[in-house]
Coordinates of C-alpha atoms in Angstrom, one line a residue:
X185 CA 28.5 -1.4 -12.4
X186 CA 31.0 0.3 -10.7
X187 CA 30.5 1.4 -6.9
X188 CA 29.4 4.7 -6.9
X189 CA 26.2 3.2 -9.3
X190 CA 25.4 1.4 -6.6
X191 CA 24.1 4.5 -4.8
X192 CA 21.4 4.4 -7.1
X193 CA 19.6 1.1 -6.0
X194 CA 16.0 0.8 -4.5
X195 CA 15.0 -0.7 -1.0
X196 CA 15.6 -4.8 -1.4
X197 CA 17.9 -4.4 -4.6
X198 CA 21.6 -6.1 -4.2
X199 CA 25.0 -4.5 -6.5
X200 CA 27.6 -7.4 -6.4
X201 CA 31.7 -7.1 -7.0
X202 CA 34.5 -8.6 -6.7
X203 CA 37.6 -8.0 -4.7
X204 CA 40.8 -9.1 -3.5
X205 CA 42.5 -9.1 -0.4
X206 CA 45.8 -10.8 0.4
X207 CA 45.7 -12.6 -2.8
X208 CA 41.9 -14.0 -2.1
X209 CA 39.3 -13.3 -4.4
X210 CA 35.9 -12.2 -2.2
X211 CA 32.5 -11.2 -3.8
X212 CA 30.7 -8.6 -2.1
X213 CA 26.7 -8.3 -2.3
X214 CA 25.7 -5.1 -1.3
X215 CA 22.4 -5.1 -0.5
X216 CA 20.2 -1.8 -0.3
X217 CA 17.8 -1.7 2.7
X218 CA 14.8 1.1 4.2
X219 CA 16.5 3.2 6.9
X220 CA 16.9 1.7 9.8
X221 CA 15.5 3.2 12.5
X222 CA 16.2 3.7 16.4
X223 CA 14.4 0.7 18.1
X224 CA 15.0 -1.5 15.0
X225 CA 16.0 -5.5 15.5
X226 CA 19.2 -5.3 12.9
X227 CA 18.9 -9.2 13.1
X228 CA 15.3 -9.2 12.2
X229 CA 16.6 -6.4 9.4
X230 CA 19.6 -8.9 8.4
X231 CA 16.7 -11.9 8.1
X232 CA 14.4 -9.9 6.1
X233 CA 17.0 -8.8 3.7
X234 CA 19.4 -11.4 3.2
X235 CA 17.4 -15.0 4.5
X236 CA 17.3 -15.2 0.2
X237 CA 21.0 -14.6 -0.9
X238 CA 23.2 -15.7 2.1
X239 CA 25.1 -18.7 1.5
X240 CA 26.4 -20.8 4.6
X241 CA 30.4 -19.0 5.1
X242 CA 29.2 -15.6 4.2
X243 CA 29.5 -12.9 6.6
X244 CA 27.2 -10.0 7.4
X245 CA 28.8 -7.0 7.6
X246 CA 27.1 -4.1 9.0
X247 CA 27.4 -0.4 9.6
X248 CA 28.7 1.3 12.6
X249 CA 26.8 4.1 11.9
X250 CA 23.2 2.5 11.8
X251 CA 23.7 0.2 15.0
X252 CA 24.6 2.8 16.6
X253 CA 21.3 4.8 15.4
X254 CA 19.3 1.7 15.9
X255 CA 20.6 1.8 20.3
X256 CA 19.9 5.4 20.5
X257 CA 23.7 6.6 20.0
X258 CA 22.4 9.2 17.5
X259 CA 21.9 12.1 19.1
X260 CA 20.1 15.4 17.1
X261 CA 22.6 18.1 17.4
X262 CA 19.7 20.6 18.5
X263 CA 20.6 18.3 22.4
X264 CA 23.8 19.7 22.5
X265 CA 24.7 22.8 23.9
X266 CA 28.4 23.4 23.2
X267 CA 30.4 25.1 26.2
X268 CA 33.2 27.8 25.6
X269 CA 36.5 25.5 24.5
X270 CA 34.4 23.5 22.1
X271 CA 33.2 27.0 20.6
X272 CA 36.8 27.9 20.1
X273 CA 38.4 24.4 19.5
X274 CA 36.9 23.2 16.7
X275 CA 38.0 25.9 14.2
X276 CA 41.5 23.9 14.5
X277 CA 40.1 20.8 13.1
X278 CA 41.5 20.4 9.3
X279 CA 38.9 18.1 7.2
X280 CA 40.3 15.6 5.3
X281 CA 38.9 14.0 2.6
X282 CA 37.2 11.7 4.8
X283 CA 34.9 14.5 6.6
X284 CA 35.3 17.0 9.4
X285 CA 36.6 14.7 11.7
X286 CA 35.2 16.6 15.2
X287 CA 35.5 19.5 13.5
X288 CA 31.8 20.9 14.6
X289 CA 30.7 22.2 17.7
X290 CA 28.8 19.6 18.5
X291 CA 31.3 17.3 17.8
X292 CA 33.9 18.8 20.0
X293 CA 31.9 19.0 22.8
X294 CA 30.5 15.4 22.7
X295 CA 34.8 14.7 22.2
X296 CA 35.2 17.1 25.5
X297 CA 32.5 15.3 27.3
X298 CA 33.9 11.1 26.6
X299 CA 37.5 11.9 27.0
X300 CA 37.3 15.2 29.6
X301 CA 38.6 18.8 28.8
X302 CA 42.5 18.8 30.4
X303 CA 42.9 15.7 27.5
X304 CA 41.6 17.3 24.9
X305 CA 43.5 20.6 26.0
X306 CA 46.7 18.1 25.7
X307 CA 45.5 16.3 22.9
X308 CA 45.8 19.9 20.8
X309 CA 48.9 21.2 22.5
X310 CA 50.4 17.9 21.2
X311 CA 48.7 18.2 17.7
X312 CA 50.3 21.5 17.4
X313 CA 53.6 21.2 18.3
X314 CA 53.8 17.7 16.5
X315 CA 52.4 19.6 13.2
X316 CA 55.4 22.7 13.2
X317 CA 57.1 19.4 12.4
X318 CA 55.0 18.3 9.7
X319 CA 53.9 14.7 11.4
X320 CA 50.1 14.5 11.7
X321 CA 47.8 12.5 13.1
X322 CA 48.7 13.3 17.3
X323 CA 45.2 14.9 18.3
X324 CA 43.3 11.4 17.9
X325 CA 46.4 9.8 19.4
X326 CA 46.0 11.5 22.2
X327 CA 42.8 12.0 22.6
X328 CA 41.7 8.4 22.5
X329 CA 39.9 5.7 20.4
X330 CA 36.4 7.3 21.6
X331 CA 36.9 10.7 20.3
X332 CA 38.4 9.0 16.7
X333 CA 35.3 6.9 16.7
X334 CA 32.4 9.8 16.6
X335 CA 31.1 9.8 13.9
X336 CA 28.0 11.5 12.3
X337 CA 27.1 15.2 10.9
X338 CA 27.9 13.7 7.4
X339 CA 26.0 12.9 4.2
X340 CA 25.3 16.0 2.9
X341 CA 22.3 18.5 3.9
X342 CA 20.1 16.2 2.8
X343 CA 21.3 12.9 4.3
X344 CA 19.9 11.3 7.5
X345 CA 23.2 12.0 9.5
X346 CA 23.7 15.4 9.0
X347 CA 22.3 16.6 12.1
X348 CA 23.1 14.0 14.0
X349 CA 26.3 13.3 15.9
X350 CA 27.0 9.4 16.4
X351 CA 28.4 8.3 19.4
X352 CA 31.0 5.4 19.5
X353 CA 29.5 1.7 20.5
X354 CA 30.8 0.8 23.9
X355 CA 31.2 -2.9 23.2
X356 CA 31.0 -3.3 19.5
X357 CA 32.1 -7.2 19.6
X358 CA 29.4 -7.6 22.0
X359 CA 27.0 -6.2 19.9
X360 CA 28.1 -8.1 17.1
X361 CA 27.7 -11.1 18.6
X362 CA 24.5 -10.4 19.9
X363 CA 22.9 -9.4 16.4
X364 CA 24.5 -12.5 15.0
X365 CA 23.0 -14.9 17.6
X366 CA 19.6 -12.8 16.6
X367 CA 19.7 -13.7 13.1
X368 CA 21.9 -16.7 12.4
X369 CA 24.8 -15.1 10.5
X370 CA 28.3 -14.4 11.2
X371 CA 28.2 -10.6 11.7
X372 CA 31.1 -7.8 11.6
X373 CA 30.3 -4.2 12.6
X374 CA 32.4 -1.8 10.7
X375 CA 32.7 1.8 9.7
X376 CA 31.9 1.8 6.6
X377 CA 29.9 4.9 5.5

């Protein structure tokens, strides 16, 4: 089954693969849970889903995206009210194959909000002088590890993120460490969808 299959799984089903890395052969279990909601335990959620399959050295790994939902750091688009420069700036954002980066509204004004207007002013002077010379890749640079990390707005009409705009996590080690010491597993948090 290749990876994109495994989209089509049901609640409590696993996909497994293998990769490599450095040399090292890893097997991957993906395992398919119910959304996770705001409020939710994620270690209780790791313990329900994987207390059957995980093997002492395996790691959880987890997504950015849902701890963040779980903490409240999800918020519906319809509570933000985007001010003049986020109305204007955000028409400069190029998606990538990756997504549309802040390139929202909403996004830009959440970016204007965690890293303050003058650096995001900066951060797209920079990004377009930097671009007449075909380097990319300045705004985030400039703008800061917060802005690169919202996230959100994605998934398709459809999806669960789509009107929502993901904050970043303020301490995701932390956090990690604190849904690990909930459940009993090593856990990473990682963007991964």
């Amino acid at each position: 089954m290749e990876l994109s299959e495994a989209k089509g799984l049901t609640v409590g089903q696993t996909w497994q693969s293998e990769i490599e890395s450095n040399g090292k052969k890893y097997l991957r279990i993906l395992v398919k849970t119910h959304f996770i909601k705001e409020g939710e335990d994620v270690g209780q959620v790791a313990v329900r889903y994987l207390e059957d399959i995980y093997q002492p050295g395996d790691c959880v790994i987890v997504s950015e995206k849902m701890v963040a939902n779980t903490t409240g750091l999800a918020i519906d688009q319809s509570q933000i009210h985007p001010g003049w420069w986020a109305k204007r700036l955000y028409k400069f954002v190029k998606r990538t194959k990756h997504g549309r980066g802040i390139g929202t509204p909403e996004k830009m004004q959440v970016a204007i909000e965690l890293a303050g207007l003058w650096r995001i002013l900066l951060a797209t002077f920079v990004s377009a002088i930097t671009k007449l010379f075909g380097v990319k890749g300045w705004f985030y640079r400039v703008a800061g590890d917060k802005v690169r990390s919202i996230d959100g707005q994605s998934g398709g009409p459809n999806g669960p993120y789509w009107t929502k705009v993901i904050l970043p996590l303020p301490e995701p080690n932390k956090t990690a460490s604190e849904i690990a010491a909930a459940c009993g597993y090593p856990v990473v948090i990682a963007d991964i969808n």
